[in-house]
Tab-separated table of C-alpha atoms in Angstrom:
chain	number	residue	atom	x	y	z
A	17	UNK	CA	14.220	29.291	5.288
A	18	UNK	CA	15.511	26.266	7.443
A	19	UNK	CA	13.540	23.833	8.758
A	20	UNK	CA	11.620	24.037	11.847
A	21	UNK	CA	10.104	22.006	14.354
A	22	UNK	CA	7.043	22.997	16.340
A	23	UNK	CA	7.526	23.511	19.540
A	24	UNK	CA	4.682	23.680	21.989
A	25	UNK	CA	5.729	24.130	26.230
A	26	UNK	CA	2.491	23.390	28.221
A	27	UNK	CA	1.949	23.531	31.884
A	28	UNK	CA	-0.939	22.727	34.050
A	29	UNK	CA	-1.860	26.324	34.204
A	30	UNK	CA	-1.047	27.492	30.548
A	31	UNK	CA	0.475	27.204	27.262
A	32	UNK	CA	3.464	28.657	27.522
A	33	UNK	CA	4.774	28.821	24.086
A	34	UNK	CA	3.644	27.391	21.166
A	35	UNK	CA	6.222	28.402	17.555
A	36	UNK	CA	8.586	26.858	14.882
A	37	UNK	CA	12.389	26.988	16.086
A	38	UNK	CA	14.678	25.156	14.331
A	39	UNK	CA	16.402	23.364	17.647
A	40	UNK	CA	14.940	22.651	21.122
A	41	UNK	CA	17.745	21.966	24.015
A	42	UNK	CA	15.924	20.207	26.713
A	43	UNK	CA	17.686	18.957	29.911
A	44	UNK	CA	16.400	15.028	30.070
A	45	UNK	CA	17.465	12.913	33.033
A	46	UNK	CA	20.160	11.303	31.032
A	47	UNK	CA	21.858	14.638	30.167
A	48	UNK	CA	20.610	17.729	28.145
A	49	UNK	CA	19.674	16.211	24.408
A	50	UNK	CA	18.948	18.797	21.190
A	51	UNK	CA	16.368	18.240	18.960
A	52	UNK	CA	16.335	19.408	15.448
A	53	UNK	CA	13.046	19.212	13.210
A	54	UNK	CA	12.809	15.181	12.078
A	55	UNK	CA	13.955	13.858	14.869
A	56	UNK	CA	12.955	10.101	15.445
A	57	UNK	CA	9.977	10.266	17.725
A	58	UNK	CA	11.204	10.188	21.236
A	59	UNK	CA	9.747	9.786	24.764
A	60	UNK	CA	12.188	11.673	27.582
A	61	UNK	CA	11.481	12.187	30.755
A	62	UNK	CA	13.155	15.387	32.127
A	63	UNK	CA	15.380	17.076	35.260
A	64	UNK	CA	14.619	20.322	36.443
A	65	UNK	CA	16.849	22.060	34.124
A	66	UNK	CA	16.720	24.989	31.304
A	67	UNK	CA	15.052	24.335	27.831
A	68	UNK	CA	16.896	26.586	25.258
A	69	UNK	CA	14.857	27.429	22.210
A	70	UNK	CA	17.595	28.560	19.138
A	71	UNK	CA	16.125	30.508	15.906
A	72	UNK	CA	18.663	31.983	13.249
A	73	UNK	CA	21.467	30.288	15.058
A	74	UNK	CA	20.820	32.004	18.437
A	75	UNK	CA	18.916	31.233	21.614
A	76	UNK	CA	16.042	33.231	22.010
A	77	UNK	CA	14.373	31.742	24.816
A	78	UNK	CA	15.037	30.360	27.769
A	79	UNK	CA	12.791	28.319	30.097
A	80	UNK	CA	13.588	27.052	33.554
A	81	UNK	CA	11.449	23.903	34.652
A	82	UNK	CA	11.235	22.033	37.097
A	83	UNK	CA	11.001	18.277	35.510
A	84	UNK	CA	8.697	17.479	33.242
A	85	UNK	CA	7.908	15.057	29.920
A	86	UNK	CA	9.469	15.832	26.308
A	87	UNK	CA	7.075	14.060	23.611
A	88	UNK	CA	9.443	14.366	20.236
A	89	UNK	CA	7.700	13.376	17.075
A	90	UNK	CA	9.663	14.434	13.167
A	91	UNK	CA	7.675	17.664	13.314
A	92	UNK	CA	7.299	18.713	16.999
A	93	UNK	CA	8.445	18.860	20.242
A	94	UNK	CA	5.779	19.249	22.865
A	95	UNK	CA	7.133	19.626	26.610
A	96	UNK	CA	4.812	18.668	29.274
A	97	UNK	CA	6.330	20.575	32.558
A	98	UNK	CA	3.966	20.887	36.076
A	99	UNK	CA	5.923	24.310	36.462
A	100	UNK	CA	8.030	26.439	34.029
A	101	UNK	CA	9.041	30.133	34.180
A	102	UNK	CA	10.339	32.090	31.295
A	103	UNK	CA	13.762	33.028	32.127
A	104	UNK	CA	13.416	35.912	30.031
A	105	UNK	CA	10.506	37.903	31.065
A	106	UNK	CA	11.051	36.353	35.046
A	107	UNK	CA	12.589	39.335	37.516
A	108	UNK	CA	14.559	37.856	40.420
A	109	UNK	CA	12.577	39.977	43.427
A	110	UNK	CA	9.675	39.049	42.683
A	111	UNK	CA	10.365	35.385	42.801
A	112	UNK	CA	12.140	35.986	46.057
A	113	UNK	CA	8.767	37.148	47.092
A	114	UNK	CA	7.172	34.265	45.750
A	115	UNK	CA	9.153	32.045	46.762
A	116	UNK	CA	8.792	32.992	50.070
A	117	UNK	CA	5.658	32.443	50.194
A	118	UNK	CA	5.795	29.059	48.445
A	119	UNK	CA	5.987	25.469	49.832
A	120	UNK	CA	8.997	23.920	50.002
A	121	UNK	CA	8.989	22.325	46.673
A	122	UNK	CA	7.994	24.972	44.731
A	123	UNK	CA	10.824	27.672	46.790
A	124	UNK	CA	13.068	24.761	46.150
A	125	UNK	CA	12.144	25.779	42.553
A	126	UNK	CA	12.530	29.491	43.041
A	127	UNK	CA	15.724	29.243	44.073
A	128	UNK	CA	16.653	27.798	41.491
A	129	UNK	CA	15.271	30.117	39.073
A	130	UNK	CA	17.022	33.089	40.805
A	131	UNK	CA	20.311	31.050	40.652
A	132	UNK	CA	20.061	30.778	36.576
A	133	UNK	CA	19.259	34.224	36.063
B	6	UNK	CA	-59.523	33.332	50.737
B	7	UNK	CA	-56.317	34.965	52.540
B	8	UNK	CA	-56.327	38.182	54.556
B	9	UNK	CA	-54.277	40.951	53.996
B	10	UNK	CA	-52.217	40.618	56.517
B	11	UNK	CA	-51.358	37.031	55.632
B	12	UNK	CA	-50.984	38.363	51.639
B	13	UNK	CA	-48.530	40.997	53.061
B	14	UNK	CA	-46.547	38.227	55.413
B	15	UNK	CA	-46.540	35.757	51.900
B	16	UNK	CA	-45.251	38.947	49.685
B	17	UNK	CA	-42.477	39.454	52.274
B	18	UNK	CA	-41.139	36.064	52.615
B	19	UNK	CA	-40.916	35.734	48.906
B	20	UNK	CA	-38.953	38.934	48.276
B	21	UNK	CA	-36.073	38.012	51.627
B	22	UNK	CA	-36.016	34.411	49.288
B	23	UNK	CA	-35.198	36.570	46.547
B	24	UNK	CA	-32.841	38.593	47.955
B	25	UNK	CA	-31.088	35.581	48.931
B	26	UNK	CA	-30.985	33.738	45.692
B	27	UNK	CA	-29.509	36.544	43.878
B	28	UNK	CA	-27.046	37.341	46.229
B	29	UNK	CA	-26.525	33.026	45.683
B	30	UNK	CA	-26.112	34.169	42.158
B	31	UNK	CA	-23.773	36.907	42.095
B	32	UNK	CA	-21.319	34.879	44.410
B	33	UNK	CA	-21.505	31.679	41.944
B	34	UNK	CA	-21.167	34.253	39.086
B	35	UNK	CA	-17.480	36.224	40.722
B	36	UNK	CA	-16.598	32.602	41.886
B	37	UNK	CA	-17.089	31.361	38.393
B	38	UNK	CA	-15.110	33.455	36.248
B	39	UNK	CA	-12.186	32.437	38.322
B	40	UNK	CA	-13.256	28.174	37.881
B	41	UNK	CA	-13.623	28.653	34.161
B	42	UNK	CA	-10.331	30.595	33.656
B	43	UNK	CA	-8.851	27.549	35.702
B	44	UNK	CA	-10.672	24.589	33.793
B	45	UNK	CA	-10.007	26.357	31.063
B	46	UNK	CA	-5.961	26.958	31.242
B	47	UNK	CA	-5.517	23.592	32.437
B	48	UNK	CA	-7.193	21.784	29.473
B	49	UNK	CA	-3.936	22.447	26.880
B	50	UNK	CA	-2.218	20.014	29.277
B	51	UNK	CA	-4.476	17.432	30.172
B	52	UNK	CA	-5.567	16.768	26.208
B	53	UNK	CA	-2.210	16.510	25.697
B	54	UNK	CA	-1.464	14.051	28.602
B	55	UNK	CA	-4.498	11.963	27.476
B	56	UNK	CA	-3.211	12.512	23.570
B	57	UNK	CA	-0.030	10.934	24.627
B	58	UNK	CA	-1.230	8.186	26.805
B	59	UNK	CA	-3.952	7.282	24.081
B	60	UNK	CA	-0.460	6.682	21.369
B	61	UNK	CA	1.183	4.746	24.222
B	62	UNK	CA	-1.545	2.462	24.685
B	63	UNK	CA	-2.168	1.964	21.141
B	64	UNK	CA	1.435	1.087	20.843
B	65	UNK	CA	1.533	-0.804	23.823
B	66	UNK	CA	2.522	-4.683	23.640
B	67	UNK	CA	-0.472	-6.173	25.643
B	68	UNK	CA	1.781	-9.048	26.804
B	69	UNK	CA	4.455	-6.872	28.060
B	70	UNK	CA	3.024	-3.151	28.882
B	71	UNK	CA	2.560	-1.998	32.590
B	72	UNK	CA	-1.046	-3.397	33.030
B	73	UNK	CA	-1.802	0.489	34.310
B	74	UNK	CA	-1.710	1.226	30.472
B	75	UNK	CA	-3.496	-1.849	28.802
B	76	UNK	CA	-5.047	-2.991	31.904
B	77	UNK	CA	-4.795	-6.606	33.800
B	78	UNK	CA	-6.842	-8.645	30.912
B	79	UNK	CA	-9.747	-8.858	33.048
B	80	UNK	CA	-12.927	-6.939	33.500
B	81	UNK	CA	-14.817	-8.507	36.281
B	82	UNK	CA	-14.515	-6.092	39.038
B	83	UNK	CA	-15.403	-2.167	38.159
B	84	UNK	CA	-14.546	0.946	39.987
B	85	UNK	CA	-16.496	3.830	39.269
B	86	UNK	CA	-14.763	7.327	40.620
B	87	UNK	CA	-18.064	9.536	40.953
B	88	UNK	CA	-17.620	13.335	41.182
B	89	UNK	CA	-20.382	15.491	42.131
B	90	UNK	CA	-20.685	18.583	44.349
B	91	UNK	CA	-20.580	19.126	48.383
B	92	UNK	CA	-23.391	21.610	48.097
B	93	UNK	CA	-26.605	21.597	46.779
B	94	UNK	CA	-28.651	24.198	45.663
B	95	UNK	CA	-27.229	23.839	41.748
B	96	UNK	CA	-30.106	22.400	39.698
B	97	UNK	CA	-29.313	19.488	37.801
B	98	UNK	CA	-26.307	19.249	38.501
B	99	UNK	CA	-26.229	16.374	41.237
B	100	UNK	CA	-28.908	14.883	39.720
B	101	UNK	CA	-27.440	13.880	36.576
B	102	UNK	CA	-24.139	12.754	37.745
B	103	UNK	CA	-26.802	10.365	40.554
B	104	UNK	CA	-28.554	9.522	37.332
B	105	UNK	CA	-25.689	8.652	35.383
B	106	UNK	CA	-24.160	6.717	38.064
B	107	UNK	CA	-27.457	4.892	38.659
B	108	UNK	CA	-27.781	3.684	34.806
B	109	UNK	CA	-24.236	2.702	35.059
B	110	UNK	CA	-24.092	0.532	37.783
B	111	UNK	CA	-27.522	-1.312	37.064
B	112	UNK	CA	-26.053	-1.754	33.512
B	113	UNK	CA	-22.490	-3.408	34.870
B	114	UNK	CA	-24.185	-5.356	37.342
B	115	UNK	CA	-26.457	-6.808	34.918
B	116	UNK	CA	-23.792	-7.584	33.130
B	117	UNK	CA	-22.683	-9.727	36.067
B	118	UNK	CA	-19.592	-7.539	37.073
B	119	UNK	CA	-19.027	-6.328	40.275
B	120	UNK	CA	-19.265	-2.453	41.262
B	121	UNK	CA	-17.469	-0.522	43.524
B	122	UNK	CA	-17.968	3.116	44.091
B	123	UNK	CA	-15.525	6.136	45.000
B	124	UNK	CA	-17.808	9.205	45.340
B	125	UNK	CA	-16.146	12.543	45.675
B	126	UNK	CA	-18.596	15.265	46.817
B	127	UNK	CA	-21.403	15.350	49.574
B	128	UNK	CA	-24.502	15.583	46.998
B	129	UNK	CA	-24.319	11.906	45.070
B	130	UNK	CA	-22.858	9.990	47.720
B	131	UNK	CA	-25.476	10.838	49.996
B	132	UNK	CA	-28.403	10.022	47.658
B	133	UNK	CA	-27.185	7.135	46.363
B	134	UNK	CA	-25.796	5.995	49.792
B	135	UNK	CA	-29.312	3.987	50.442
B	136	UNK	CA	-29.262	2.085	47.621
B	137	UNK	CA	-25.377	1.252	46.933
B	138	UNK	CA	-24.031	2.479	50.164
B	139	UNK	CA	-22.487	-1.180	50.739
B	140	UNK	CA	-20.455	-0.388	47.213
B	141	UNK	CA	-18.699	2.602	48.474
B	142	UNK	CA	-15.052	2.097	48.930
B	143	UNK	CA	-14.346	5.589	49.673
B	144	UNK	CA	-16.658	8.549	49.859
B	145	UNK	CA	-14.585	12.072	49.585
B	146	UNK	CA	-15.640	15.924	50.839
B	147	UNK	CA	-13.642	19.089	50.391
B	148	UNK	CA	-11.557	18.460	47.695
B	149	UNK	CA	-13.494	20.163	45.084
B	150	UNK	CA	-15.635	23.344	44.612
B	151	UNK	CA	-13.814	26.830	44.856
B	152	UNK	CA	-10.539	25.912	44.980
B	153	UNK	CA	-9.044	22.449	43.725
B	154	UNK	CA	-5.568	21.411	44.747
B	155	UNK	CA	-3.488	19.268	42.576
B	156	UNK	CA	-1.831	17.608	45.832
B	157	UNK	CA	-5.201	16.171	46.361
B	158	UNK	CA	-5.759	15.047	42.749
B	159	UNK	CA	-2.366	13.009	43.332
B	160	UNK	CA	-3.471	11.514	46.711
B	161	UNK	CA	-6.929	10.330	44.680
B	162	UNK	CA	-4.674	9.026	42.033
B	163	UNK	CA	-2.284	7.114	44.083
B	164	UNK	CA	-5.445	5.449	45.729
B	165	UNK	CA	-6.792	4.321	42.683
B	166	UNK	CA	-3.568	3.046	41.814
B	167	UNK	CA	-3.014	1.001	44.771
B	168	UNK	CA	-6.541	-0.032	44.914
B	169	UNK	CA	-5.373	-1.342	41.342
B	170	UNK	CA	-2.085	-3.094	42.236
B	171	UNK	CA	-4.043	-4.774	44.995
B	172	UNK	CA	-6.606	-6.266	42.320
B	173	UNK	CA	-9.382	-4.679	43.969
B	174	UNK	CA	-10.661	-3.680	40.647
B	175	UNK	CA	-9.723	-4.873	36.870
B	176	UNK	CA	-11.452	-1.309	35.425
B	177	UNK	CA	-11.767	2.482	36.559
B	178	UNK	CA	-13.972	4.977	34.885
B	179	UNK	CA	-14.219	8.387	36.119
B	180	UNK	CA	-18.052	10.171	35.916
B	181	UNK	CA	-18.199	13.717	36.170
B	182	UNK	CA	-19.521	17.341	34.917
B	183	UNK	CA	-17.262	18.541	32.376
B	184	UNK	CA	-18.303	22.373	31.485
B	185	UNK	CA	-19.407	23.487	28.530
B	186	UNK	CA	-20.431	26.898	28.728
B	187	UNK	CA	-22.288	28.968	31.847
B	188	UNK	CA	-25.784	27.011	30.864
B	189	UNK	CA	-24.683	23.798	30.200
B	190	UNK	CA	-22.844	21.008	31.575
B	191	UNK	CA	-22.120	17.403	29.873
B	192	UNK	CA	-22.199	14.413	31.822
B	193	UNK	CA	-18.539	12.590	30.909
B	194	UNK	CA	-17.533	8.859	31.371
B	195	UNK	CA	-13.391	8.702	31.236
B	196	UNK	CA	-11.998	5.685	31.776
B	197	UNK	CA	-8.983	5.737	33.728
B	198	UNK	CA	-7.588	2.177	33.840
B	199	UNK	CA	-6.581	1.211	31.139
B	200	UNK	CA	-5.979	4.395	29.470
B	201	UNK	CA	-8.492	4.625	26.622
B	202	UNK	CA	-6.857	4.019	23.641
B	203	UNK	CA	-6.289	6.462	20.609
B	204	UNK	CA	-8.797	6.317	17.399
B	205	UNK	CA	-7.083	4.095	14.801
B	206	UNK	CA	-7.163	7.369	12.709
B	207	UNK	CA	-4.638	9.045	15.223
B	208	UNK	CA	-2.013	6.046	14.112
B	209	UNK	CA	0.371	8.957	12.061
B	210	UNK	CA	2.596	9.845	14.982
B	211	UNK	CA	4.131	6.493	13.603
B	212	UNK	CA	6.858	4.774	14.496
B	213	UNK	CA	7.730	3.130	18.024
B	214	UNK	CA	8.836	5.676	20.145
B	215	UNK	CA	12.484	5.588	21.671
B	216	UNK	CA	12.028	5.946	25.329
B	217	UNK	CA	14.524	7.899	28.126
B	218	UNK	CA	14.969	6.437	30.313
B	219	UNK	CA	14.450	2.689	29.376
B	220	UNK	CA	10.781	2.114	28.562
B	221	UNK	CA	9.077	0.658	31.930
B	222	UNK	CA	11.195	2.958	34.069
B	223	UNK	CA	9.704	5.877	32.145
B	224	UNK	CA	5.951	4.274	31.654
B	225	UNK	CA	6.261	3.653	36.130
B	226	UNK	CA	6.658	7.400	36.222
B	227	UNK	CA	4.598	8.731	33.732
B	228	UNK	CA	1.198	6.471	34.029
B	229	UNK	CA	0.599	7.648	37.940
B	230	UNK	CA	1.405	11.433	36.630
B	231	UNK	CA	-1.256	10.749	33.729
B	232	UNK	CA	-3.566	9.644	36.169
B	233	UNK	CA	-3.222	12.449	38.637
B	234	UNK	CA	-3.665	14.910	35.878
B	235	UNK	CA	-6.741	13.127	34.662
B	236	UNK	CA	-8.181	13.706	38.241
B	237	UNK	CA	-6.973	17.651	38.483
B	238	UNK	CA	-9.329	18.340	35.241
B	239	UNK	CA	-11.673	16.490	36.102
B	240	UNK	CA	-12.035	18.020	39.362
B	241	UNK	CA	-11.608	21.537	37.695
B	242	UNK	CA	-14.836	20.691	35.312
B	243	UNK	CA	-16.782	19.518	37.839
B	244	UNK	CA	-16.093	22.801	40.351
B	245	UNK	CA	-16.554	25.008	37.099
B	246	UNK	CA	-19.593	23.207	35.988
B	247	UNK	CA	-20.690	23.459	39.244
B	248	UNK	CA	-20.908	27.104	39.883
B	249	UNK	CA	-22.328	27.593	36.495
B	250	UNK	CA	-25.452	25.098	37.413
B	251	UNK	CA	-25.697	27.555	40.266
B	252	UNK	CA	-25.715	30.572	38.943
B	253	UNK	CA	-28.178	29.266	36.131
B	254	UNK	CA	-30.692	27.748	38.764
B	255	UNK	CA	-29.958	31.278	41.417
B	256	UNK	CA	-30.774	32.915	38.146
B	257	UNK	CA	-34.018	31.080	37.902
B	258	UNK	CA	-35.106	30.965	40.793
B	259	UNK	CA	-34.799	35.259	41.245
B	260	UNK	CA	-36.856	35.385	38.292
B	261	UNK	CA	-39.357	33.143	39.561
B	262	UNK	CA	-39.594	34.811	42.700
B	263	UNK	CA	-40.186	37.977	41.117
B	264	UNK	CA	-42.830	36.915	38.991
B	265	UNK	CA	-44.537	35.120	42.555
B	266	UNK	CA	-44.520	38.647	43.955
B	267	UNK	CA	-45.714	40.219	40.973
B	268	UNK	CA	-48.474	37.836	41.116
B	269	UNK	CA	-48.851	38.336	44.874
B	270	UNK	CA	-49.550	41.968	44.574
B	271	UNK	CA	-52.024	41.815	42.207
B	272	UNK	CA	-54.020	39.568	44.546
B	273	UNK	CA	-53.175	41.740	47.792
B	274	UNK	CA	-54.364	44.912	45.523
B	275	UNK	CA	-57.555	42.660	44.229
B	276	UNK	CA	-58.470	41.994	47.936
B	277	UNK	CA	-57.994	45.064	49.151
B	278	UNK	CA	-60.183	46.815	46.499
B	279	UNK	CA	-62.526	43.953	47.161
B	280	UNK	CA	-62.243	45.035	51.361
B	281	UNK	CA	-62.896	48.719	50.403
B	282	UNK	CA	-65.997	48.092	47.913
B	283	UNK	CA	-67.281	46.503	50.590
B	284	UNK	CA	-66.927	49.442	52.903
B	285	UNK	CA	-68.640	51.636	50.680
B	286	UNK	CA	-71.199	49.123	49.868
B	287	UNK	CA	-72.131	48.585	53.319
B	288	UNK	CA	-72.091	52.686	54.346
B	289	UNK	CA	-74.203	53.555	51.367
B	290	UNK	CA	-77.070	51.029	51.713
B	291	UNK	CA	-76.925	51.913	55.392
B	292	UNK	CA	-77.520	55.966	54.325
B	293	UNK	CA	-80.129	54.553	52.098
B	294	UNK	CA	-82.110	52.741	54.794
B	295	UNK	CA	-82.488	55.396	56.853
């Protein structure tokens, strides 16, 4: 078995994930950076972007969010994000309907959501 | 001793005060659930804001580190962020945080420091308003209870953060209700400026961090954000712990009633046995007479 890192994706409303992959791809403001497990511990402040979560050699997760804080230690990655959807589980009319309904940020958001789909 | 008419008036006023303080209850309890799920949720986050902030600041070069994380060197001047409720009605709840606050600003200003005093919620600020109303600097309504918005958490945040910048105060501690379960609440003290800093224990994250963007650009973002988020569970505690003081004191308070009429019908039934012996009393010894 490879080595993993931890990864843990929080938001103010919920864990959103929390599991050993063995590479995180999170979009930082400086351009999208992978982390493997023992990675020097890193600070990153992140874009609204996609963080891609690879097992085996594959993705198998996507999450959209919308800016946020990567704290990268040799053993985890924890991603502190105010929003996040799961791209994978996340159906594109119901976020129209949301984001409807949602202040401008947040549709801002949305929108982009939708687009990534 | 009473009448039975006045017995009967008493009995009725206490059951309409029972009605009321159970319906008090049952709203606290629905509103509850819904505050506990939310204090609850948002806790993963906020340790793990105030995890990360507590390594920064134990990292932190004093002589060089945004004085938001290790402070300004000085603690003269103190700012105490109080949060209570806007309603009343919730047993203790108030009263401790007025309490707390109390014991803490008599202990600072013995220590010679000054006090100043940002009260969010009707309840403290208005009790303590006599005695330290001069300290106030701000005093907040409507931003907790049911529903808390984060927007406001930030606006509170970027106060205290200005207030800072302006040297109005060297030191900020937050006091507030953190919820423990439906029957109890724990008075908390959380110092917000500087950020308290980790246990020596928690030194294994090791290493200096690498920072991106460079180091102070990143800190200037992040510290107001840890702040904010500081406020937003703080704020969700307190509205939890609120509506579980209420529901435990509605609960009380139902049951008390009910035992008051209990009581109160066995003294209406007493006196009205009483009235009827009587009757008899006085109809019999009349028939005997004659």
């Amino acid at each position: 078995m490879a080595e993993t890192t931890q990864l843990e994706l929080v938001t103010p409303a919920r864990v959103m994930a929390q599991k050993s992959v063995q590479m995180v791809v999170a979009p930082g403001v400086e351009g999208l950076f992978g982390v493997l497990p023992r990675h020097a511990p890193l600070l990153a402040d992140l874009a609204r972007g996609i963080v891609e979560v690879h097992e085996d050699g594959k993705v198998t997760d996507r999450f959209m969010i919308d800016g946020g804080l990567a704290d990268v230690s040799s053993e985890s990655v924890t991603i502190l994000a105010e929003r996040a959807i799961d791209l994978g589980t996340a159906d594109a009319a119901t976020l129209k309907v949301q984001a409807a309904a949602a202040n401008e940020a947040e549709a801002a958001f949305l929108k982009a959501v939708i687009e990534a789909l | 001793m009473a009448s039975l008419k006045d017995l009967k008036t008493r009995i009725n006023s206490v059951k309409s005060t029972q009605k009321i303080t159970a319906a008090m209850k049952m709203v606290a309890a629905a509103k509850l659930r819904r505050a506990q799920e939310a204090a609850e949720s948002g806790r993963p986050y906020a340790d793990r804001m105030r995890g990360l902030i507590a390594n920064l600041a134990a990292k932190a070069d004093p002589s060089s580190a945004p004085a938001l994380l290790v402070g300004n060197g000085k603690s003269a001047s103190h700012l105490l962020v109080v949060i209570s409720a806007d309603r009343g009605l919730c047993g203790g709840f108030n009263g401790s945080i007025t309490r707390q606050t109390r014991a803490e600003v008599t202990r600072l200003t013995s220590e010679g420091k000054t006090v100043k005093l940002l009260m969010v919620g009707r309840k403290s600020a208005d009790s303590l308003r006599r005695e330290f109303g001069d300290r106030y600097i701000a005093s907040l309504e409507g931003i907790q209870g049911t529903s808390v918005a984060f927007s406001d958490a930030a606006d509170l945040g970027e106060t205290i953060r200005s207030g800072f910048e302006n040297g109005d105060f060297d030191i900020c501690t937050m006091i507030y209700n953190k919820f423990v379960n439906a029957i109890t609440q724990e008075v908390k003290l959380t110092q917000l400026i500087p950020a308290e800093v980790a246990d020596a224990g928690d030194g294994e994250a090791g290493g200096n961090y690498d920072y991106e963007p460079e180091e102070d650009e990143l800190l200037a973002s992040l510290l107001p954000r840890i702040i904010s988020t500081q406020i937003y569970s703080a704020l969700l505690e307190s509205s939890a712990a609120e509506l579980a003081a209420r529901m435990t004191a509605m609960d009380n308070a139902t049951r008390n009633a009910g035992e008051m009429i209990d009581r109160l019908t066995l003294v209406f039934n007493r006196t009205r046995q009483a009235a009827i012996t009587n009757e008899l009393i006085e109809i019999i010894s009349g028939a005997e007479a004659l």
